[in-house]
């Protein structure tokens, strides 16, 4: 009998659903008033447009890398290939896994904390009961993910149907109210494109980008995607286009009923919106649907992140236990249990406002900026035939993405930037100790880059 291995069972529809339910979590519902407050004007929609633009440009980088290296672990493999599998790539990929073991549970915990926060609209919660709810969400997610990938694909599509129904109700409610276009007519009132506006866009974009994150989730499941060279790029662009349209329409719909001056101070702005349109019962129902959306996001994010330590361990670069697959269900169960356990602890310790900026600051340097620079190196050193997807106007989109990510990083604040650098510094120390003991790079001469061996579709 052959050893268990990951199987290519996810098609384009399932891949897109997995991306989109990761993107539309609790994020857009809790960040909507935050973004309006930061922009402090009817032109807050520009922050959501900026988030979409950055996501599209960055998705071009992910598409080139994901189509060329459709393997489990996503960024782990991208960084290893870009900086040299036997050279600095070992260092960069190790740092990515290192920060993922902290950052991934933070992402999972943020969605669970957001779930508990919105749940308090239905049932008032104390600090203790709120933590019990968020912790319970993490446990339930682990239970649902403890199964074969084809079953997870079906669950993802079911959860995505709930996401679409929720967004359709919110957008349809605004349309039926009859004042839908008013926010568009007013969005330039008082607008002055100056340093203050650009700075506000930068700070607000930290929140909108957080709400778009997840468009690349399918890259972490690269070894389980059918026809990956086409379906990985398509699923990302379909996801971003669809989500950007839904976010813009949802924002317009909400402020067409609840004026932006009031919306920016409302903790449960979407529930308030539905309450104004259809009463208390309808507001309770839409809150339940928003909780469905938040739950779906935790499900998708956890699924993708479990493949990262698995990929590193299977490659011999991380603890061997994470390379083990479940003997009958064929998924990395130790990885799932570890990340779920850490996320459970984080959900009990932190507040949502503390983790959103921390998530971005921690991943930008190694993952987003590291991949952008890495793609430039790969395109220089490898033949074009190694890249089934090629972005238009290369390398301009890469340069734009690097500049925009640098701006987002600075906008997270000095404390968060320092925290991210501390995590990277600790990882660097651990890597060099490990490399010295195992005689790995830089304590062993770098070896020539091997020809690309692309997995079959």
Short mmCIF file of C-alpha atoms in Angstrom, two decimals:
data_model
loop_
_atom_site.label_atom_id
_atom_site.label_comp_id
_atom_site.label_asym_id
_atom_site.label_seq_id
_atom_site.Cartn_x
_atom_site.Cartn_y
_atom_site.Cartn_z
CA UNK A 1 0.00 0.00 0.00
CA UNK A 2 1.37 3.45 -0.96
CA UNK A 3 1.94 6.10 1.69
CA UNK A 4 -0.85 8.67 2.21
CA UNK A 5 -0.52 11.76 0.03
CA UNK A 6 -2.45 14.91 -0.76
CA UNK A 7 -4.89 14.46 -3.64
CA UNK A 8 -5.96 16.90 -6.39
CA UNK A 9 -9.72 16.96 -5.77
CA UNK A 10 -10.63 20.68 -5.72
CA UNK A 11 -11.96 22.29 -8.91
CA UNK A 12 -12.25 25.97 -9.90
CA UNK A 13 -15.62 26.53 -8.21
CA UNK A 14 -14.45 25.02 -4.95
CA UNK A 15 -11.12 26.88 -5.11
CA UNK A 16 -12.90 30.20 -5.66
CA UNK A 17 -15.35 29.45 -2.84
CA UNK A 18 -12.49 28.65 -0.44
CA UNK A 19 -10.81 31.97 -1.31
CA UNK A 20 -13.96 34.03 -1.04
CA UNK A 21 -15.24 32.65 2.26
CA UNK A 22 -11.79 33.34 3.69
CA UNK A 23 -11.97 36.93 2.40
CA UNK A 24 -15.53 37.67 3.55
CA UNK A 25 -15.24 36.86 7.20
CA UNK A 26 -16.27 39.11 10.04
CA UNK A 27 -13.78 41.65 8.63
CA UNK A 28 -15.97 43.85 6.38
CA UNK A 29 -18.72 44.05 9.00
CA UNK A 30 -16.51 45.17 11.87
CA UNK A 31 -14.11 47.31 9.81
CA UNK A 32 -16.85 49.21 7.93
CA UNK A 33 -17.38 51.75 10.76
CA UNK A 34 -13.61 51.83 11.47
CA UNK A 35 -12.85 52.83 7.87
CA UNK A 36 -15.54 55.52 7.83
CA UNK A 37 -14.21 56.91 11.11
CA UNK A 38 -10.61 57.01 9.84
CA UNK A 39 -11.58 58.74 6.59
CA UNK A 40 -14.16 60.90 8.44
CA UNK A 41 -16.05 61.80 5.31
CA UNK A 42 -18.27 60.45 2.52
CA UNK A 43 -15.16 59.58 0.49
CA UNK A 44 -14.43 56.50 2.63
CA UNK A 45 -15.21 54.32 -0.41
CA UNK A 46 -11.78 55.21 -1.82
CA UNK A 47 -10.16 53.18 0.97
CA UNK A 48 -12.06 50.08 -0.18
CA UNK A 49 -11.05 50.76 -3.79
CA UNK A 50 -7.41 51.11 -2.69
CA UNK A 51 -7.60 47.75 -0.93
CA UNK A 52 -8.97 46.11 -4.09
CA UNK A 53 -6.26 47.64 -6.28
CA UNK A 54 -3.50 46.39 -4.00
CA UNK A 55 -5.07 42.93 -3.91
CA UNK A 56 -5.28 42.69 -7.71
CA UNK A 57 -1.69 43.82 -8.21
CA UNK A 58 -0.42 41.46 -5.52
CA UNK A 59 -2.52 38.59 -6.93
CA UNK A 60 -0.45 38.83 -10.12
CA UNK A 61 2.61 37.89 -8.06
CA UNK A 62 0.76 35.05 -6.36
CA UNK A 63 -0.56 33.84 -9.72
CA UNK A 64 2.89 33.55 -11.29
CA UNK A 65 4.23 31.73 -8.26
CA UNK A 66 1.15 29.59 -7.63
CA UNK A 67 0.92 28.40 -11.23
CA UNK A 68 4.65 27.62 -11.37
CA UNK A 69 4.79 25.86 -7.98
CA UNK A 70 1.36 24.31 -7.25
CA UNK A 71 2.33 22.56 -4.05
CA UNK A 72 1.11 22.42 -0.48
CA UNK A 73 2.38 25.29 1.64
CA UNK A 74 2.19 28.14 -0.87
CA UNK A 75 4.62 30.82 0.25
CA UNK A 76 6.92 28.28 1.88
CA UNK A 77 7.71 26.83 -1.55
CA UNK A 78 7.70 30.19 -3.32
CA UNK A 79 10.36 31.65 -1.02
CA UNK A 80 12.46 28.49 -1.09
CA UNK A 81 12.49 28.43 -4.89
CA UNK A 82 13.01 32.18 -5.28
CA UNK A 83 16.03 32.51 -3.00
CA UNK A 84 17.57 29.12 -3.72
CA UNK A 85 16.45 25.76 -2.39
CA UNK A 86 19.96 24.97 -1.08
CA UNK A 87 20.86 28.55 -0.24
CA UNK A 88 19.15 31.61 1.24
CA UNK A 89 15.80 30.07 0.29
CA UNK A 90 16.14 27.75 3.29
CA UNK A 91 16.47 30.80 5.53
CA UNK A 92 13.57 32.73 3.97
CA UNK A 93 11.21 29.75 3.92
CA UNK A 94 12.11 28.93 7.54
CA UNK A 95 11.31 32.50 8.58
CA UNK A 96 7.96 32.25 6.80
CA UNK A 97 7.01 29.06 8.64
CA UNK A 98 8.31 30.56 11.90
CA UNK A 99 6.10 33.63 11.63
CA UNK A 100 3.19 31.52 10.34
CA UNK A 101 3.18 29.48 13.55
CA UNK A 102 2.37 32.75 15.35
CA UNK A 103 0.54 34.73 12.69
CA UNK A 104 -1.79 31.96 11.45
CA UNK A 105 -3.33 31.35 14.88
CA UNK A 106 -3.71 35.14 15.20
CA UNK A 107 -5.73 35.18 11.96
CA UNK A 108 -7.90 32.30 13.14
CA UNK A 109 -8.31 33.89 16.57
CA UNK A 110 -9.21 37.29 15.07
CA UNK A 111 -12.15 35.78 13.19
CA UNK A 112 -13.26 33.85 16.29
CA UNK A 113 -13.00 36.99 18.47
CA UNK A 114 -14.94 38.94 15.85
CA UNK A 115 -17.59 36.20 15.88
CA UNK A 116 -17.98 36.54 19.65
CA UNK A 117 -18.11 40.33 19.39
CA UNK A 118 -20.96 40.28 16.90
CA UNK A 119 -22.70 37.47 18.80
CA UNK A 120 -23.13 39.92 21.67
CA UNK A 121 -25.76 41.73 19.57
CA UNK A 122 -28.00 38.71 20.12
CA UNK A 123 -26.95 37.75 23.64
CA UNK A 124 -25.10 40.15 25.96
CA UNK A 125 -21.75 38.63 26.87
CA UNK A 126 -19.34 39.22 29.70
CA UNK A 127 -15.59 39.08 29.13
CA UNK A 128 -15.56 35.46 30.27
CA UNK A 129 -18.53 34.27 28.18
CA UNK A 130 -17.18 36.13 25.15
CA UNK A 131 -13.93 34.20 25.43
CA UNK A 132 -15.86 30.95 25.80
CA UNK A 133 -17.73 31.68 22.57
CA UNK A 134 -14.58 32.53 20.60
CA UNK A 135 -12.78 29.47 21.95
CA UNK A 136 -15.77 27.28 21.12
CA UNK A 137 -15.71 28.51 17.52
CA UNK A 138 -12.07 27.42 17.15
CA UNK A 139 -12.84 23.97 18.57
CA UNK A 140 -15.82 23.46 16.24
CA UNK A 141 -13.71 24.47 13.22
CA UNK A 142 -11.07 21.86 14.09
CA UNK A 143 -13.78 19.20 14.37
CA UNK A 144 -15.26 20.12 10.97
CA UNK A 145 -11.84 20.11 9.28
CA UNK A 146 -10.98 16.68 10.61
CA UNK A 147 -12.04 14.96 7.38
CA UNK A 148 -11.12 14.30 3.72
CA UNK A 149 -10.46 17.23 1.37
CA UNK A 150 -13.37 16.46 -1.01
CA UNK A 151 -15.79 16.67 1.93
CA UNK A 152 -14.22 19.99 2.93
CA UNK A 153 -14.72 21.26 -0.64
CA UNK A 154 -18.44 20.53 -0.37
CA UNK A 155 -18.68 22.19 3.05
CA UNK A 156 -16.89 25.25 1.60
CA UNK A 157 -19.45 25.62 -1.19
CA UNK A 158 -22.31 25.29 1.33
CA UNK A 159 -20.77 27.96 3.57
CA UNK A 160 -20.23 30.21 0.53
CA UNK A 161 -23.95 30.01 -0.32
CA UNK A 162 -24.66 31.47 3.12
CA UNK A 163 -22.15 34.26 2.46
CA UNK A 164 -23.83 35.15 -0.84
CA UNK A 165 -27.30 35.17 0.71
CA UNK A 166 -26.14 37.51 3.48
CA UNK A 167 -24.51 39.97 1.09
CA UNK A 168 -27.49 39.81 -1.28
CA UNK A 169 -29.87 40.73 1.54
CA UNK A 170 -27.75 43.67 2.65
CA UNK A 171 -27.31 45.01 -0.89
CA UNK A 172 -30.93 44.29 -1.87
CA UNK A 173 -32.20 46.04 1.24
CA UNK A 174 -30.40 49.23 0.29
CA UNK A 175 -31.65 49.05 -3.29
CA UNK A 176 -35.25 48.60 -2.13
CA UNK A 177 -34.93 51.56 0.24
CA UNK A 178 -34.67 53.83 -2.79
CA UNK A 179 -31.69 56.01 -1.84
CA UNK A 180 -28.95 53.68 -3.09
CA UNK A 181 -27.06 56.12 -5.33
CA UNK A 182 -26.94 58.99 -2.82
CA UNK A 183 -23.59 57.90 -1.25
CA UNK A 184 -22.02 57.86 -4.73
CA UNK A 185 -23.27 61.35 -5.48
CA UNK A 186 -21.80 62.60 -2.20
CA UNK A 187 -18.52 60.67 -2.11
CA UNK A 188 -16.44 63.61 -3.37
CA UNK A 189 -18.00 66.25 -1.11
CA UNK A 190 -15.30 68.01 0.87
CA UNK A 191 -12.61 65.90 -0.78
CA UNK A 192 -9.19 67.49 -1.05
CA UNK A 193 -6.36 65.33 -2.38
CA UNK A 194 -3.54 66.39 -0.08
CA UNK A 195 -1.17 64.83 2.44
CA UNK A 196 -3.97 64.42 4.99
CA UNK A 197 -6.13 62.49 2.54
CA UNK A 198 -3.24 60.24 1.46
CA UNK A 199 -2.33 59.57 5.09
CA UNK A 200 -5.96 58.73 5.91
CA UNK A 201 -6.09 56.34 2.94
CA UNK A 202 -2.96 54.65 4.26
CA UNK A 203 -4.31 54.11 7.76
CA UNK A 204 -7.78 53.10 6.55
CA UNK A 205 -6.26 50.71 4.02
CA UNK A 206 -4.80 48.68 6.88
CA UNK A 207 -8.40 47.76 7.72
CA UNK A 208 -9.64 47.29 4.14
CA UNK A 209 -6.66 45.17 3.14
CA UNK A 210 -7.34 43.02 6.21
CA UNK A 211 -10.84 42.46 4.82
CA UNK A 212 -9.47 41.44 1.40
CA UNK A 213 -6.82 39.05 2.74
CA UNK A 214 -7.43 35.46 1.73
CA UNK A 215 -7.50 35.85 -2.07
CA UNK A 216 -4.33 33.72 -2.13
CA UNK A 217 -5.55 31.04 0.29
CA UNK A 218 -5.81 28.48 -2.49
CA UNK A 219 -2.04 28.69 -3.08
CA UNK A 220 -1.53 26.97 0.26
CA UNK A 221 -3.64 24.08 -1.08
CA UNK A 222 -1.74 23.93 -4.39
CA UNK A 223 -1.18 20.16 -4.18
CA UNK A 224 -4.95 19.59 -3.94
CA UNK A 225 -6.11 21.70 -6.92
CA UNK A 226 -7.12 20.20 -10.26
CA UNK A 227 -5.46 21.82 -13.29
CA UNK A 228 -3.55 24.20 -10.97
CA UNK A 229 -1.73 26.22 -13.62
CA UNK A 230 -5.08 27.65 -14.74
CA UNK A 231 -7.35 27.29 -11.73
CA UNK A 232 -5.04 28.92 -9.17
CA UNK A 233 -4.76 32.29 -11.02
CA UNK A 234 -8.41 32.24 -12.11
CA UNK A 235 -9.72 31.54 -8.62
CA UNK A 236 -7.77 34.51 -7.22
CA UNK A 237 -8.88 37.07 -9.79
CA UNK A 238 -12.49 35.85 -9.71
CA UNK A 239 -12.39 36.10 -5.91
CA UNK A 240 -11.02 39.65 -5.79
CA UNK A 241 -13.35 40.97 -8.49
CA UNK A 242 -16.40 39.43 -6.83
CA UNK A 243 -15.48 40.50 -3.31
CA UNK A 244 -14.56 44.06 -4.33
CA UNK A 245 -17.97 44.48 -5.99
CA UNK A 246 -19.74 43.03 -2.95
CA UNK A 247 -17.82 45.23 -0.49
CA UNK A 248 -18.47 48.42 -2.42
CA UNK A 249 -22.15 47.61 -2.91
CA UNK A 250 -22.52 46.67 0.77
CA UNK A 251 -20.92 49.93 1.96
CA UNK A 252 -23.05 51.98 -0.39
CA UNK A 253 -26.17 50.13 0.69
CA UNK A 254 -25.53 50.59 4.41
CA UNK A 255 -24.76 54.33 4.30
CA UNK A 256 -27.74 54.94 2.01
CA UNK A 257 -29.88 54.05 5.04
CA UNK A 258 -27.59 54.82 8.01
CA UNK A 259 -25.75 58.14 7.31
CA UNK A 260 -21.95 57.85 7.46
CA UNK A 261 -21.84 60.31 10.40
CA UNK A 262 -23.85 57.77 12.42
CA UNK A 263 -22.43 54.58 10.90
CA UNK A 264 -18.87 55.38 11.98
CA UNK A 265 -19.87 55.11 15.64
CA UNK A 266 -22.00 51.95 15.40
CA UNK A 267 -20.47 48.68 16.62
CA UNK A 268 -23.20 46.64 14.89
CA UNK A 269 -23.80 48.85 11.87
CA UNK A 270 -25.18 46.14 9.55
CA UNK A 271 -27.63 44.92 12.19
CA UNK A 272 -28.69 48.54 12.77
CA UNK A 273 -29.12 48.92 9.00
CA UNK A 274 -31.48 45.94 8.75
CA UNK A 275 -33.30 47.00 11.91
CA UNK A 276 -34.12 50.34 10.28
CA UNK A 277 -35.39 48.59 7.17
CA UNK A 278 -37.29 45.62 8.59
CA UNK A 279 -37.38 45.69 12.38
CA UNK A 280 -35.81 43.85 15.30
CA UNK A 281 -36.54 40.29 14.15
CA UNK A 282 -34.93 40.85 10.76
CA UNK A 283 -31.92 42.46 12.47
CA UNK A 284 -31.51 39.33 14.61
CA UNK A 285 -31.73 37.12 11.52
CA UNK A 286 -29.10 39.08 9.59
CA UNK A 287 -26.84 38.97 12.65
CA UNK A 288 -27.09 35.17 12.59
CA UNK A 289 -26.14 35.24 8.90
CA UNK A 290 -23.15 37.49 9.64
CA UNK A 291 -22.05 34.96 12.24
CA UNK A 292 -22.38 32.27 9.55
CA UNK A 293 -20.06 34.35 7.35
CA UNK A 294 -17.54 34.78 10.19
CA UNK A 295 -17.60 31.05 10.89
CA UNK A 296 -17.02 30.27 7.21
CA UNK A 297 -13.98 32.54 7.20
CA UNK A 298 -12.37 30.78 10.16
CA UNK A 299 -13.03 27.46 8.44
CA UNK A 300 -11.31 28.49 5.20
CA UNK A 301 -8.34 30.25 6.83
CA UNK A 302 -7.61 27.31 9.13
CA UNK A 303 -7.78 24.89 6.20
CA UNK A 304 -5.15 26.80 4.21
CA UNK A 305 -2.76 27.44 7.08
CA UNK A 306 -2.56 23.79 8.13
CA UNK A 307 -0.75 22.98 4.87
CA UNK A 308 2.19 25.33 5.59
CA UNK A 309 3.91 23.53 8.50
CA UNK A 310 3.03 20.25 6.74
CA UNK A 311 4.88 21.33 3.58
CA UNK A 312 7.93 22.50 5.55
CA UNK A 313 8.07 19.32 7.62
CA UNK A 314 7.64 17.10 4.55
CA UNK A 315 10.58 18.99 3.05
CA UNK A 316 12.75 18.25 6.10
CA UNK A 317 12.86 21.90 7.19
CA UNK A 318 10.51 21.69 10.18
CA UNK A 319 9.55 19.28 12.95
CA UNK A 320 8.87 15.85 11.43
CA UNK A 321 5.61 15.30 13.28
CA UNK A 322 3.91 17.96 11.13
CA UNK A 323 4.65 15.93 7.98
CA UNK A 324 2.37 13.08 9.06
CA UNK A 325 -0.95 12.68 7.25
CA UNK A 326 -4.01 11.05 8.75
CA UNK A 327 -3.82 7.36 7.74
CA UNK A 328 -7.32 7.21 6.21
CA UNK A 329 -8.47 10.81 5.70
CA UNK A 330 -5.14 11.95 4.15
CA UNK A 331 -4.81 15.43 5.67
CA UNK A 332 -2.13 16.93 7.98
CA UNK A 333 -3.91 16.30 11.27
CA UNK A 334 -1.02 17.20 13.59
CA UNK A 335 -0.70 20.57 11.88
CA UNK A 336 -4.45 21.15 12.26
CA UNK A 337 -4.43 20.24 15.94
CA UNK A 338 -1.40 22.43 16.74
CA UNK A 339 -2.60 25.57 14.95
CA UNK A 340 -6.10 25.07 16.31
CA UNK A 341 -4.73 24.71 19.83
CA UNK A 342 -2.63 27.89 19.63
CA UNK A 343 -5.54 29.79 18.05
CA UNK A 344 -7.74 28.64 20.92
CA UNK A 345 -5.28 30.11 23.43
CA UNK A 346 -4.96 33.38 21.44
CA UNK A 347 -8.76 33.70 21.24
CA UNK A 348 -8.79 33.68 25.03
CA UNK A 349 -5.98 36.22 25.46
CA UNK A 350 -6.32 39.02 22.88
CA UNK A 351 -8.72 41.70 21.73
CA UNK A 352 -9.68 42.12 18.08
CA UNK A 353 -8.22 45.62 17.82
CA UNK A 354 -4.85 44.24 18.92
CA UNK A 355 -4.57 41.57 16.26
CA UNK A 356 -5.64 43.19 12.96
CA UNK A 357 -2.57 45.42 12.65
CA UNK A 358 -0.33 42.73 14.15
CA UNK A 359 -1.43 40.25 11.45
CA UNK A 360 -0.45 42.61 8.65
CA UNK A 361 2.80 43.84 10.19
CA UNK A 362 3.97 40.30 10.86
CA UNK A 363 3.43 38.96 7.36
CA UNK A 364 4.27 41.91 5.08
CA UNK A 365 8.09 41.82 5.24
CA UNK A 366 8.67 38.09 4.77
CA UNK A 367 5.61 37.01 2.84
CA UNK A 368 4.37 39.85 0.62
CA UNK A 369 7.53 41.90 0.10
CA UNK A 370 9.73 38.78 0.21
CA UNK A 371 7.67 37.11 -2.52
CA UNK A 372 7.69 40.20 -4.72
CA UNK A 373 11.48 40.48 -4.62
CA UNK A 374 11.69 36.69 -5.00
CA UNK A 375 9.63 36.73 -8.19
CA UNK A 376 11.98 39.32 -9.69
CA UNK A 377 14.88 36.95 -8.95
CA UNK A 378 13.06 33.93 -10.37
CA UNK A 379 12.10 35.68 -13.60
CA UNK A 380 15.75 36.73 -13.99
CA UNK A 381 17.20 33.28 -13.35
CA UNK A 382 14.68 30.88 -14.89
CA UNK A 383 13.34 30.53 -18.45
CA UNK A 384 9.93 32.04 -19.24
CA UNK A 385 8.57 28.58 -19.97
CA UNK A 386 8.70 27.84 -16.24
CA UNK A 387 5.87 30.34 -15.66
CA UNK A 388 2.50 29.21 -17.09
CA UNK A 389 0.92 32.49 -15.97
CA UNK A 390 2.73 35.73 -16.84
CA UNK A 391 1.53 39.08 -15.52
CA UNK A 392 1.06 41.96 -17.96
CA UNK A 393 3.60 44.82 -17.94
CA UNK A 394 6.14 42.87 -15.85
CA UNK A 395 7.91 44.05 -13.68
CA UNK A 396 5.75 47.17 -13.11
CA UNK A 397 3.01 45.41 -11.07
CA UNK A 398 5.67 43.92 -8.80
CA UNK A 399 7.24 47.33 -8.15
CA UNK A 400 3.81 48.88 -7.46
CA UNK A 401 2.96 46.07 -5.04
CA UNK A 402 6.25 46.48 -3.16
CA UNK A 403 5.73 50.23 -2.74
CA UNK A 404 2.11 49.77 -1.61
CA UNK A 405 2.99 47.03 0.88
CA UNK A 406 5.75 49.22 2.33
CA UNK A 407 3.20 52.00 2.81
CA UNK A 408 0.71 49.63 4.49
CA UNK A 409 3.48 48.35 6.79
CA UNK A 410 4.32 51.87 7.96
CA UNK A 411 0.63 52.58 8.48
CA UNK A 412 0.30 49.72 10.98
CA UNK A 413 2.25 51.86 13.43
CA UNK A 414 5.69 51.83 15.03
CA UNK A 415 4.76 49.32 17.75
CA UNK A 416 3.49 46.75 15.28
CA UNK A 417 6.48 47.21 12.96
CA UNK A 418 8.86 46.67 15.89
CA UNK A 419 6.87 43.61 16.99
CA UNK A 420 7.15 42.12 13.51
CA UNK A 421 10.89 42.77 13.44
CA UNK A 422 11.29 41.13 16.86
CA UNK A 423 9.55 37.97 15.60
CA UNK A 424 11.79 37.93 12.52
CA UNK A 425 14.90 38.51 14.65
CA UNK A 426 14.05 35.62 16.97
CA UNK A 427 13.41 33.39 13.97
CA UNK A 428 16.75 34.41 12.51
CA UNK A 429 18.59 33.41 15.69
CA UNK A 430 16.80 30.05 15.79
CA UNK A 431 17.53 29.39 12.12
CA UNK A 432 21.25 30.07 12.41
CA UNK A 433 21.55 27.84 15.46
CA UNK A 434 19.69 25.11 13.59
CA UNK A 435 21.76 25.66 10.43
CA UNK A 436 25.02 25.48 12.38
CA UNK A 437 24.02 22.21 14.00
CA UNK A 438 22.78 20.65 10.74
CA UNK A 439 25.50 22.17 8.53
CA UNK A 440 22.95 23.95 6.32
CA UNK A 441 23.27 27.27 4.48
CA UNK A 442 25.25 29.46 5.15
CA UNK A 443 27.46 26.89 6.86
CA UNK A 444 27.47 24.74 3.73
CA UNK A 445 28.32 26.06 0.24
CA UNK A 446 25.34 27.01 -1.89
CA UNK A 447 24.50 24.47 -4.59
CA UNK A 448 23.46 25.20 -8.18
CA UNK A 449 19.74 25.81 -8.83
CA UNK A 450 18.07 22.67 -10.17
CA UNK A 451 15.72 22.74 -13.17
CA UNK A 452 12.07 23.30 -12.26
CA UNK A 453 10.20 20.05 -11.75
CA UNK A 454 6.56 21.08 -11.91
CA UNK A 455 4.01 18.68 -10.34
CA UNK A 456 1.53 17.18 -12.75
CA UNK A 457 -2.00 18.53 -12.86
#
